[in-house]
Coordinates of C-alpha atoms in Angstrom, one line a residue:
M1 CA 25.6 28.0 -28.6
N2 CA 29.0 26.6 -27.7
R3 CA 30.3 30.0 -26.8
L4 CA 27.3 30.7 -24.6
S5 CA 27.6 27.2 -23.0
S6 CA 31.3 27.8 -22.3
Q7 CA 30.5 30.9 -20.3
L8 CA 28.6 28.9 -17.7
R9 CA 30.1 26.6 -15.1
I10 CA 28.7 23.1 -14.6
G11 CA 26.9 24.1 -11.4
E12 CA 25.4 27.1 -13.2
K13 CA 24.3 24.8 -16.0
I14 CA 22.7 22.4 -13.6
G15 CA 21.2 25.3 -11.6
L16 CA 19.9 26.8 -14.9
G17 CA 18.5 23.5 -15.9
F18 CA 16.6 23.2 -12.6
A19 CA 15.6 26.8 -12.9
V20 CA 14.1 26.2 -16.4
V21 CA 12.4 23.1 -15.2
C22 CA 11.0 25.0 -12.2
L23 CA 9.9 27.8 -14.5
L24 CA 8.1 25.4 -16.7
F25 CA 6.6 23.8 -13.7
F26 CA 5.4 27.2 -12.4
A27 CA 4.2 28.1 -15.8
V28 CA 2.1 24.9 -15.9
V29 CA 0.8 25.5 -12.4
G30 CA 0.1 29.1 -13.2
Y31 CA -1.8 28.1 -16.4
Y32 CA -3.7 25.6 -14.4
H33 CA -4.7 28.2 -11.8
H34 CA -5.5 30.6 -14.6
T35 CA -7.7 27.9 -16.2
L36 CA -9.3 27.2 -12.8
R37 CA -9.9 30.9 -12.2
S38 CA -11.4 31.2 -15.6
V39 CA -13.7 28.2 -15.2
T40 CA -14.6 29.4 -11.7
G41 CA -15.3 32.9 -13.0
D42 CA -17.5 31.4 -15.7
Y43 CA -19.5 29.5 -13.1
K44 CA -19.7 32.6 -10.9
H45 CA -20.9 34.6 -13.9
L46 CA -23.3 31.8 -14.7
L47 CA -24.7 31.9 -11.1
A48 CA -24.6 35.7 -10.9
V49 CA -26.3 36.4 -14.2
F50 CA -28.1 33.5 -15.8
E51 CA -29.1 31.6 -12.7
T52 CA -30.2 34.9 -11.1
R53 CA -32.2 35.7 -14.3
K54 CA -33.8 32.3 -14.4
S55 CA -34.7 32.4 -10.7
L56 CA -36.1 35.9 -11.0
A57 CA -38.1 35.0 -14.2
L58 CA -39.6 32.0 -12.3
A59 CA -40.3 34.2 -9.3
I60 CA -42.0 36.8 -11.5
E61 CA -44.2 34.2 -13.1
I62 CA -45.1 32.8 -9.7
E63 CA -46.0 36.3 -8.4
M64 CA -48.0 37.0 -11.5
A65 CA -49.9 33.8 -11.0
A66 CA -50.5 34.8 -7.4
V67 CA -51.8 38.2 -8.6
R68 CA -54.2 36.6 -11.0
D69 CA -55.4 34.2 -8.3
A70 CA -56.0 37.0 -5.8
E71 CA -57.8 39.0 -8.6
K72 CA -60.1 36.0 -9.4
A73 CA -60.8 35.6 -5.7
F74 CA -61.7 39.3 -5.4
L75 CA -64.0 39.1 -8.5
I76 CA -65.8 36.0 -7.0
A77 CA -65.9 36.8 -3.3
H78 CA -65.8 40.7 -3.5
K79 CA -63.7 40.9 -0.3
E80 CA -61.3 43.8 0.4
Q81 CA -58.6 41.4 1.6
F82 CA -58.2 39.9 -1.9
A83 CA -57.7 43.4 -3.4
Q84 CA -55.0 44.1 -0.8
E85 CA -53.4 40.8 -1.7
V86 CA -53.3 41.8 -5.4
D87 CA -51.6 45.1 -4.4
E88 CA -49.1 43.2 -2.2
H89 CA -48.2 40.7 -4.9
L90 CA -47.9 43.5 -7.5
Q91 CA -45.5 45.4 -5.2
V92 CA -43.4 42.2 -4.8
L93 CA -43.6 41.8 -8.6
F94 CA -42.3 45.3 -9.2
D95 CA -39.5 44.8 -6.7
K96 CA -38.4 41.6 -8.5
L97 CA -38.5 43.5 -11.8
A98 CA -36.1 46.0 -10.4
L99 CA -33.8 43.2 -9.4
L100 CA -34.1 41.6 -12.9
A101 CA -33.3 45.0 -14.5
A102 CA -30.0 45.1 -12.6
V103 CA -28.8 41.6 -14.0
D104 CA -27.8 42.5 -17.5
E105 CA -28.8 44.5 -20.6
D106 CA -31.2 41.9 -22.0
S107 CA -33.0 41.7 -18.7
R108 CA -33.3 45.5 -18.5
Q109 CA -34.9 45.6 -22.0
T110 CA -37.4 42.9 -20.9
V111 CA -38.2 44.9 -17.8
D112 CA -38.7 48.0 -19.8
Q113 CA -41.3 46.1 -21.8
L114 CA -43.0 44.5 -18.8
R115 CA -43.2 47.5 -16.4
P116 CA -45.7 49.7 -18.4
L117 CA -47.8 46.6 -19.1
L118 CA -47.9 45.7 -15.4
T119 CA -48.6 49.3 -14.6
G120 CA -51.6 49.3 -17.0
Y121 CA -52.8 46.0 -15.5
R122 CA -52.6 47.5 -11.9
D123 CA -54.5 50.6 -13.0
S124 CA -57.2 48.5 -14.6
F125 CA -57.5 46.3 -11.5
H126 CA -57.8 49.4 -9.3
A127 CA -60.5 50.7 -11.6
V128 CA -62.4 47.4 -11.4
A129 CA -61.9 47.2 -7.6
E130 CA -63.2 50.8 -7.2
A131 CA -66.2 50.0 -9.4
W132 CA -67.0 47.0 -7.3
R133 CA -66.7 49.2 -4.1
S134 CA -69.1 51.7 -5.7
M135 CA -71.5 48.9 -6.6
G136 CA -71.1 47.3 -3.2
L137 CA -68.7 44.6 -2.0
D138 CA -71.6 43.0 0.0
E139 CA -75.3 43.3 0.1
N140 CA -75.2 46.2 2.6
S141 CA -72.7 48.5 0.9
G142 CA -72.6 50.7 -2.2
V143 CA -75.4 50.9 -4.7
Q144 CA -76.4 47.3 -3.9
G145 CA -76.9 48.2 -0.2
A146 CA -78.9 51.3 -1.2
F147 CA -81.5 49.6 -3.3
R148 CA -81.6 46.6 -1.0
S149 CA -82.6 48.8 2.0
K150 CA -85.3 50.3 -0.2
I151 CA -86.7 47.0 -1.3
H152 CA -86.5 45.7 2.3
R153 CA -88.5 48.6 3.5
L154 CA -91.0 48.1 0.7
H155 CA -91.3 44.4 1.5
E156 CA -91.8 45.3 5.1
L157 CA -94.6 47.7 4.3
A158 CA -96.1 45.2 1.8
G159 CA -96.7 42.9 4.8
R160 CA -99.1 45.6 6.2
Y161 CA -101.2 45.5 3.0
S162 CA -101.2 41.7 2.6
V163 CA -104.7 41.0 4.0
D164 CA -105.8 38.5 1.4
R165 CA -106.0 35.7 4.0
L166 CA -108.0 37.9 6.4
Y167 CA -110.3 38.9 3.6
A168 CA -110.8 35.3 2.5
G169 CA -111.4 34.4 6.1
L170 CA -114.0 37.2 6.4
L171 CA -115.7 35.9 3.3
Q172 CA -115.7 32.4 4.6
L173 CA -117.3 33.7 7.8
R174 CA -120.1 35.4 5.9
R175 CA -120.7 32.3 3.9
H176 CA -121.2 30.2 7.1
E177 CA -123.4 33.0 8.4
K178 CA -125.6 32.7 5.2
D179 CA -125.7 29.0 5.4
L180 CA -127.0 29.2 9.0
A181 CA -129.7 31.6 7.9
L182 CA -130.8 29.4 5.0
R183 CA -130.6 26.0 6.6
R184 CA -130.9 26.8 10.4
D185 CA -128.4 24.1 11.2
L186 CA -126.4 24.2 14.4
R187 CA -123.1 23.1 12.8
Y188 CA -123.0 26.3 10.7
A189 CA -123.2 28.3 13.9
E190 CA -120.2 26.3 15.2
Q191 CA -118.3 27.0 12.0
V192 CA -119.0 30.7 12.4
R193 CA -117.7 30.6 15.9
R194 CA -114.6 28.7 14.8
Q195 CA -114.0 31.1 11.9
V196 CA -114.2 34.1 14.2
G197 CA -111.6 32.5 16.4
E198 CA -109.3 31.9 13.4
L199 CA -109.8 35.5 12.2
V200 CA -108.8 36.8 15.7
Q201 CA -105.6 34.8 15.6
M202 CA -104.8 35.9 12.0
V203 CA -105.3 39.5 13.0
K204 CA -103.0 39.2 16.0
G205 CA -100.4 37.5 13.8
S206 CA -100.6 40.0 11.0
E207 CA -98.3 42.9 10.2
L208 CA -101.1 45.5 10.3
P209 CA -100.5 48.6 12.3
A210 CA -101.5 48.3 16.0
A211 CA -104.5 50.7 15.6
V212 CA -105.9 48.7 12.7
K213 CA -105.4 45.5 14.7
A214 CA -107.2 47.0 17.6
Q215 CA -110.1 48.1 15.4
L216 CA -110.4 44.7 13.7
L217 CA -110.3 42.9 17.0
D218 CA -113.0 45.2 18.4
D219 CA -115.2 44.7 15.4
L220 CA -114.7 40.9 15.6
R221 CA -115.7 41.0 19.2
Q222 CA -118.9 43.0 18.4
Y223 CA -119.6 40.6 15.6
A224 CA -119.3 37.5 17.9
Q225 CA -121.5 39.1 20.6
S226 CA -124.2 40.2 18.2
F227 CA -124.1 36.9 16.2
E228 CA -125.1 34.8 19.3
P229 CA -128.7 36.2 19.7
F230 CA -129.2 35.9 16.0
A231 CA -128.1 32.3 16.0
R232 CA -130.3 31.3 19.0
E233 CA -133.4 33.0 17.4
L234 CA -132.8 31.2 14.1
L235 CA -132.3 27.8 15.7
A236 CA -135.5 28.4 17.8
G237 CA -137.5 28.9 14.6
G238 CA -137.6 32.6 14.7
N239 CA -137.5 35.1 11.8
A240 CA -134.1 35.5 10.0
N241 CA -135.0 39.2 9.1
G242 CA -133.1 38.8 5.9
G243 CA -129.8 38.1 7.7
M244 CA -129.5 41.7 8.9
G245 CA -128.5 42.9 12.3
R246 CA -125.6 44.3 14.4
F247 CA -123.3 41.4 13.4
R248 CA -123.8 42.4 9.7
D249 CA -122.8 46.0 10.4
A250 CA -119.7 44.7 12.3
A251 CA -118.8 42.5 9.3
H252 CA -119.2 45.5 7.0
R253 CA -116.9 47.5 9.2
I254 CA -114.3 44.7 9.1
E255 CA -114.5 44.5 5.3
A256 CA -114.1 48.3 5.0
V257 CA -111.0 48.2 7.2
L258 CA -109.5 45.4 5.2
K259 CA -110.2 47.1 1.9
A260 CA -108.6 50.3 3.3
N261 CA -105.4 48.3 4.1
H262 CA -105.3 46.0 1.1
V263 CA -103.2 46.1 -2.1
P264 CA -103.9 42.9 -3.9
H265 CA -101.0 40.5 -4.5
L266 CA -98.4 43.2 -3.4
E267 CA -96.2 40.9 -1.5
N268 CA -96.2 38.3 -4.2
S269 CA -95.3 40.9 -6.8
I270 CA -92.5 42.2 -4.6
L271 CA -91.1 38.7 -4.2
Q272 CA -91.2 38.2 -7.9
L273 CA -89.3 41.5 -8.3
R274 CA -86.7 40.2 -5.9
R275 CA -86.4 37.0 -7.8
R276 CA -85.6 38.8 -11.0
E277 CA -83.2 41.0 -9.2
K278 CA -81.3 37.9 -7.8
D279 CA -81.4 36.3 -11.2
F280 CA -79.6 39.3 -12.7
L281 CA -77.0 39.5 -9.8
L282 CA -76.4 35.8 -10.2
R283 CA -76.2 35.5 -13.9
G284 CA -75.7 39.0 -15.2
D285 CA -78.1 38.3 -18.0
E286 CA -79.3 41.5 -19.7
S287 CA -82.9 40.1 -20.1
Y288 CA -83.6 40.4 -16.4
P289 CA -83.5 44.3 -16.0
P290 CA -86.5 44.7 -18.4
M291 CA -88.4 42.1 -16.3
V292 CA -87.7 44.1 -13.2
A293 CA -89.0 47.2 -14.9
E294 CA -92.2 45.4 -16.0
I295 CA -92.9 44.0 -12.6
A296 CA -92.3 47.4 -11.0
R297 CA -94.9 48.9 -13.4
G298 CA -97.4 46.2 -12.4
I299 CA -96.8 47.0 -8.7
R300 CA -97.4 50.7 -9.3
A301 CA -100.6 49.8 -11.0
Q302 CA -101.6 47.6 -8.1
I303 CA -100.8 50.4 -5.6
A304 CA -102.7 53.0 -7.7
A305 CA -105.8 50.7 -8.0
S306 CA -105.9 49.9 -4.3
A307 CA -108.1 51.6 -1.7
I308 CA -105.3 52.5 0.7
A309 CA -104.7 56.1 1.7
D310 CA -102.9 58.5 -0.7
A311 CA -100.1 59.0 1.8
D312 CA -99.5 55.2 1.9
K313 CA -99.7 55.1 -1.9
A314 CA -97.1 57.9 -2.1
L315 CA -94.8 56.1 0.4
L316 CA -95.0 52.8 -1.4
S317 CA -94.5 54.4 -4.9
G318 CA -91.5 56.4 -3.6
L319 CA -89.8 53.4 -2.2
L320 CA -90.4 51.5 -5.4
N321 CA -89.1 54.3 -7.5
D322 CA -86.0 54.6 -5.4
Y323 CA -85.4 50.9 -5.6
Q324 CA -85.8 50.9 -9.4
S325 CA -83.4 53.8 -9.8
S326 CA -80.8 52.2 -7.6
F327 CA -81.2 48.9 -9.4
F328 CA -80.6 50.4 -12.8
V329 CA -77.6 52.3 -11.4
L330 CA -76.3 48.9 -10.3
V331 CA -77.1 47.5 -13.8
A332 CA -75.0 50.3 -15.4
Q333 CA -72.2 49.8 -12.9
R334 CA -72.1 46.1 -13.5
A335 CA -71.8 46.8 -17.3
R336 CA -69.0 49.2 -16.5
I337 CA -67.3 46.6 -14.3
A338 CA -67.6 44.0 -17.1
E339 CA -66.0 46.5 -19.5
L340 CA -63.2 47.3 -17.0
T341 CA -62.7 43.6 -16.3
R342 CA -62.3 42.9 -20.0
A343 CA -59.7 45.7 -20.2
M344 CA -57.9 44.2 -17.2
D345 CA -57.9 40.7 -18.7
A346 CA -56.5 42.2 -21.9
A347 CA -53.7 43.9 -20.0
A348 CA -52.9 40.6 -18.2
Q349 CA -52.9 38.7 -21.5
R350 CA -50.4 41.2 -22.8
V351 CA -48.2 40.6 -19.8
A352 CA -48.4 36.8 -19.9
P353 CA -46.6 36.2 -23.2
L354 CA -43.7 38.5 -22.2
L355 CA -43.4 36.6 -18.8
T356 CA -43.5 33.3 -20.6
S357 CA -40.9 34.4 -23.2
N358 CA -38.7 35.9 -20.5
S359 CA -38.8 32.6 -18.6
A360 CA -38.2 30.6 -21.7
Q361 CA -35.3 32.9 -22.8
A362 CA -33.8 32.7 -19.3
N363 CA -34.0 28.9 -19.4
Q364 CA -32.5 28.7 -22.9
M365 CA -29.7 31.1 -22.1
M366 CA -29.0 29.2 -18.9
S367 CA -28.8 25.9 -20.8
Q368 CA -26.6 27.5 -23.5
R369 CA -24.3 29.1 -21.0
I370 CA -24.0 25.8 -19.0
E371 CA -23.0 24.0 -22.3
E372 CA -20.5 26.8 -23.2
T373 CA -19.0 26.7 -19.8
S374 CA -18.7 22.9 -19.9
L375 CA -17.1 23.0 -23.3
A376 CA -14.7 25.8 -22.1
A377 CA -13.8 23.8 -19.0
Q378 CA -13.1 20.7 -21.2
T379 CA -11.0 22.7 -23.6
S380 CA -9.1 24.3 -20.7
A381 CA -8.5 20.9 -19.2
R382 CA -7.2 19.5 -22.5
L383 CA -5.0 22.6 -22.9
A384 CA -3.7 22.2 -19.3
V385 CA -2.8 18.6 -20.0
G386 CA -1.2 19.6 -23.3
A387 CA 0.8 22.4 -21.5
M388 CA 1.9 19.9 -18.8
L389 CA 3.1 17.4 -21.5
A390 CA 4.8 20.2 -23.4
A391 CA 6.5 21.4 -20.2
T392 CA 7.6 17.8 -19.5
I393 CA 9.0 17.4 -23.0
L394 CA 10.7 20.8 -22.9
G395 CA 12.2 20.1 -19.5
A396 CA 13.4 16.7 -20.6
L397 CA 14.9 18.2 -23.8
F398 CA 16.5 21.0 -21.9
A399 CA 18.0 18.5 -19.4
V400 CA 19.2 16.3 -22.3
L401 CA 20.8 19.4 -24.0
I402 CA 22.6 20.4 -20.8
T403 CA 23.7 16.9 -20.0
R404 CA 24.9 16.5 -23.5
R405 CA 26.9 19.7 -23.3
I406 CA 28.6 18.3 -20.2
V407 CA 28.9 14.6 -21.2
R408 CA 30.1 15.0 -24.8
P409 CA 33.2 17.0 -24.1
L410 CA 34.1 14.7 -21.2
R411 CA 33.7 11.7 -23.5
E412 CA 35.9 13.4 -26.1
M413 CA 38.5 14.2 -23.4
A414 CA 38.4 10.6 -22.2
G415 CA 39.1 9.4 -25.8
L416 CA 42.0 11.9 -26.1
L417 CA 43.5 10.8 -22.8
D418 CA 43.2 7.2 -24.1
N419 CA 45.0 8.2 -27.3
L420 CA 47.7 10.0 -25.2
A421 CA 48.2 6.9 -23.2
Y422 CA 48.8 4.7 -26.2
G423 CA 50.5 7.3 -28.4
A424 CA 47.9 7.5 -31.1
P425 CA 47.4 10.7 -33.2
T426 CA 45.4 13.0 -31.0
P427 CA 43.1 15.8 -32.4
R428 CA 42.2 18.8 -30.4
V429 CA 39.0 19.0 -28.2
A430 CA 36.5 21.7 -29.2
A431 CA 36.9 24.5 -26.7
V432 CA 36.2 28.2 -26.4
P433 CA 39.0 30.4 -25.2
G434 CA 38.1 32.5 -22.2
G435 CA 35.2 30.2 -21.2
R436 CA 34.1 29.8 -17.6
D437 CA 32.9 26.2 -17.9
E438 CA 35.0 23.7 -16.0
V439 CA 34.7 21.2 -18.8
N440 CA 35.8 23.9 -21.2
A441 CA 38.7 24.7 -18.9
M442 CA 39.7 21.0 -18.8
A443 CA 39.5 21.0 -22.6
L444 CA 41.7 24.0 -22.9
S445 CA 44.2 22.4 -20.4
L446 CA 44.1 19.1 -22.3
N447 CA 44.6 20.9 -25.6
A448 CA 47.5 22.8 -24.1
L449 CA 48.9 19.4 -22.9
I450 CA 48.5 17.9 -26.3
G451 CA 50.2 21.0 -27.8
H452 CA 53.1 20.8 -25.4
R453 CA 53.4 17.1 -26.1
A454 CA 53.4 17.7 -29.8
N455 CA 56.0 20.5 -29.4
F456 CA 58.2 18.3 -27.2
L457 CA 57.9 15.4 -29.6
A458 CA 58.6 17.6 -32.6
W459 CA 61.5 19.2 -30.9
W460 CA 62.8 15.9 -29.8
K461 CA 62.5 14.4 -33.3
S462 CA 64.2 17.4 -34.8
S463 CA 67.0 17.0 -32.2
L464 CA 67.4 13.4 -33.1
Q465 CA 67.4 14.2 -36.8
E466 CA 70.0 16.9 -36.1
M467 CA 72.2 14.6 -34.1
N468 CA 72.0 11.9 -36.7
A469 CA 72.8 14.4 -39.5
E470 CA 75.8 15.6 -37.5
R471 CA 77.1 12.1 -37.0
T472 CA 76.6 11.4 -40.7
L473 CA 78.5 14.6 -41.5
Q474 CA 81.3 13.7 -39.1
A475 CA 81.5 10.2 -40.5
A476 CA 81.3 11.3 -44.2
S477 CA 84.2 10.2 -46.3
S478 CA 83.3 11.7 -49.6
R479 CA 82.1 15.1 -50.7
D480 CA 78.7 13.7 -51.7
E481 CA 78.0 12.2 -48.3
R482 CA 79.1 15.5 -46.7
E483 CA 76.8 17.6 -48.9
Q484 CA 73.9 15.2 -48.2
A485 CA 74.5 15.5 -44.4
I486 CA 74.6 19.3 -44.7
A487 CA 71.3 19.2 -46.6
E488 CA 69.7 17.2 -43.8
L489 CA 71.0 19.6 -41.3
R490 CA 69.6 22.5 -43.2
A491 CA 66.2 20.7 -43.4
V492 CA 66.3 20.2 -39.7
G493 CA 67.1 23.8 -39.2
M494 CA 64.2 24.9 -41.3
A495 CA 61.9 22.7 -39.3
R496 CA 63.3 24.3 -36.1
V497 CA 62.7 27.7 -37.6
E498 CA 59.1 26.7 -38.3
Q499 CA 58.7 25.4 -34.8
L500 CA 60.2 28.6 -33.3
N501 CA 57.9 30.7 -35.5
A502 CA 54.9 28.7 -34.2
M503 CA 56.2 29.2 -30.6
R504 CA 56.7 32.9 -31.3
G505 CA 53.0 33.1 -32.5
R506 CA 51.9 31.2 -29.4
L507 CA 54.0 33.6 -27.2
L508 CA 52.6 36.7 -28.9
A509 CA 49.0 35.3 -28.5
E510 CA 49.6 34.6 -24.8
V511 CA 51.1 38.1 -24.3
D512 CA 48.1 39.7 -26.0
D513 CA 45.8 37.6 -23.7
I514 CA 47.8 38.8 -20.7
I515 CA 47.6 42.4 -21.9
A516 CA 43.8 42.2 -22.5
T517 CA 43.2 40.5 -19.2
T518 CA 45.3 43.2 -17.4
Q519 CA 43.4 46.0 -19.1
R520 CA 40.1 44.4 -18.2
V521 CA 41.2 44.0 -14.6
Q522 CA 42.3 47.6 -14.5
S523 CA 38.9 48.8 -15.9
N524 CA 37.0 46.5 -13.4
H525 CA 36.5 48.5 -10.2
S526 CA 35.5 45.4 -8.3
G527 CA 39.1 44.0 -8.5
T528 CA 40.6 40.9 -10.0
T529 CA 38.3 38.0 -10.5
F530 CA 39.2 34.3 -10.1
D531 CA 38.8 33.7 -13.8
D532 CA 41.1 36.6 -14.7
A533 CA 43.8 35.4 -12.3
K534 CA 43.5 31.9 -13.7
R535 CA 43.7 33.1 -17.2
I536 CA 46.9 35.1 -16.4
E537 CA 48.4 32.1 -14.7
H538 CA 47.7 29.8 -17.6
A539 CA 49.3 32.3 -20.0
A540 CA 52.3 32.7 -17.8
R541 CA 52.7 28.9 -17.6
E542 CA 52.3 28.6 -21.3
I543 CA 55.0 31.2 -21.9
A544 CA 57.3 29.5 -19.3
T545 CA 56.8 26.1 -21.0
L546 CA 57.6 27.5 -24.5
L547 CA 60.6 29.3 -23.2
E548 CA 61.7 26.2 -21.4
I549 CA 61.6 24.3 -24.7
V550 CA 63.5 27.0 -26.5
G551 CA 66.0 27.4 -23.6
G552 CA 66.7 23.6 -23.7
H553 CA 67.7 24.0 -27.3
L554 CA 69.9 27.0 -26.7
S555 CA 71.7 25.2 -23.9
V556 CA 73.0 22.4 -26.2
P557 CA 76.8 23.0 -26.9
A558 CA 78.1 23.0 -30.4
N559 CA 80.6 20.2 -31.4
D560 CA 82.9 22.4 -33.4
A561 CA 82.9 25.5 -35.4
G562 CA 82.3 23.8 -38.6
S563 CA 79.3 21.9 -37.3
S564 CA 78.0 25.0 -35.6
S565 CA 78.2 27.0 -38.8
A566 CA 76.8 24.2 -40.7
T567 CA 73.8 23.6 -38.4
A568 CA 73.0 27.2 -37.4
P569 CA 69.3 27.7 -38.0
P570 CA 68.0 30.5 -40.1
A571 CA 66.8 33.7 -38.3
L572 CA 63.3 33.8 -36.9
V573 CA 60.9 35.4 -39.2

């Protein structure tokens, strides 16, 4: 770590620190944006898939409800517009199913289940609608219109044979006539005249054919004209002649005409027939068709027993038979419609649970996805906060490490300089040779200064010791003192040799450094760098300093031959 730190200058360290802090900042910002994109993507996916599925499921349920409403309206009102509304809503429903199938795989599987069921429901409804069209959407169409036209024609003809009131009026007329003949009272003559007038009005207001009306009116006129002489004769006390006369013949002719155009209770029977028909159409009760058949048999019997012409009997019977046939076709068609309606309801009931489950599933998945997205967003927010705190801590730690790498050597150098100032023993500052760091260069320079100072001090001390030893040798008066002085000189010489050997090692090291730097400069095609030049300069100055120390020693003159021989240092090793 120290070697790596020494290869960086202070500015590079500070720049590296800022770069690392910026990288951490960008990493935090990048993670924040990644988290934001992730959460945004989750919400987009939530809207694109689950919200879409929920909306389509709700829309499909609404459309299905609209289909059923239009279906019920058609079954109640039997109008073509409601059938068209069913088809329109079904088309919208199938379009929404296509959109739902494109959302995701689960939706496609749900649509694969719904589509055949809805197709079956649509086919069932079309069958029901076609059956109703065949039966008749209103009273004038289909089978219903066919038998209704027959019964209306039958009812219209029945009015021609409904002469019960005329026949009763004729009988009332004959009664008043008999009372006049028996009692010879004027008031009975007035009643006859009044009854003739009422019969004339009833004939005019009847539905009898025009020829029959004309014949009846002519006979009533003849009756009134022939009755007046008979009434005057009776009131004058004449003979009643048994109540016979021209008026009696006219009355007989009127009676014959009425009998020839009379089917007793035909109109009432036809009204009763229509009543049971309406009851069946209204309630759909199966007990009414047998009643219709029974009433029709009674009408046939009435027609057969009447005195009307055979052609009229055939016409009335034919209309009645056509009506009855059409009515029972309608009964059968209504039964088929009921069966088709049950099939349609069954198809709709199979669709409804799937629609409900699809909507419930969409709501459940929507809620679950919202919860998952919220939890993921909370987790991402916590992680983002954690990443920011971690980046802050790492940035602070890195800043502390870089600051420490700068401040600690400076503090050590400050202590060394203080020691140098006051002469205290001074250790070396930790430094890496060849480093590019300015603090490391200062440490190397300071170490060199301390080394030179130590060399100078050691050389100076040895010089003092040598000078003292030579003085002692020169002042020695005895052999022992002389030998002791020589021993001291030899010790000083050995110390000098050790110092010279150390200097020799330093010189060789500096020479090796110069050679290595020179070789690196020669191999570097870009030329000499500032650091290489600085390193060569420092080595040269170091060599110069060491040589200066050695040169100062060699320049000191010897006192005499004896002292020179006595103090000559051993050879360098």
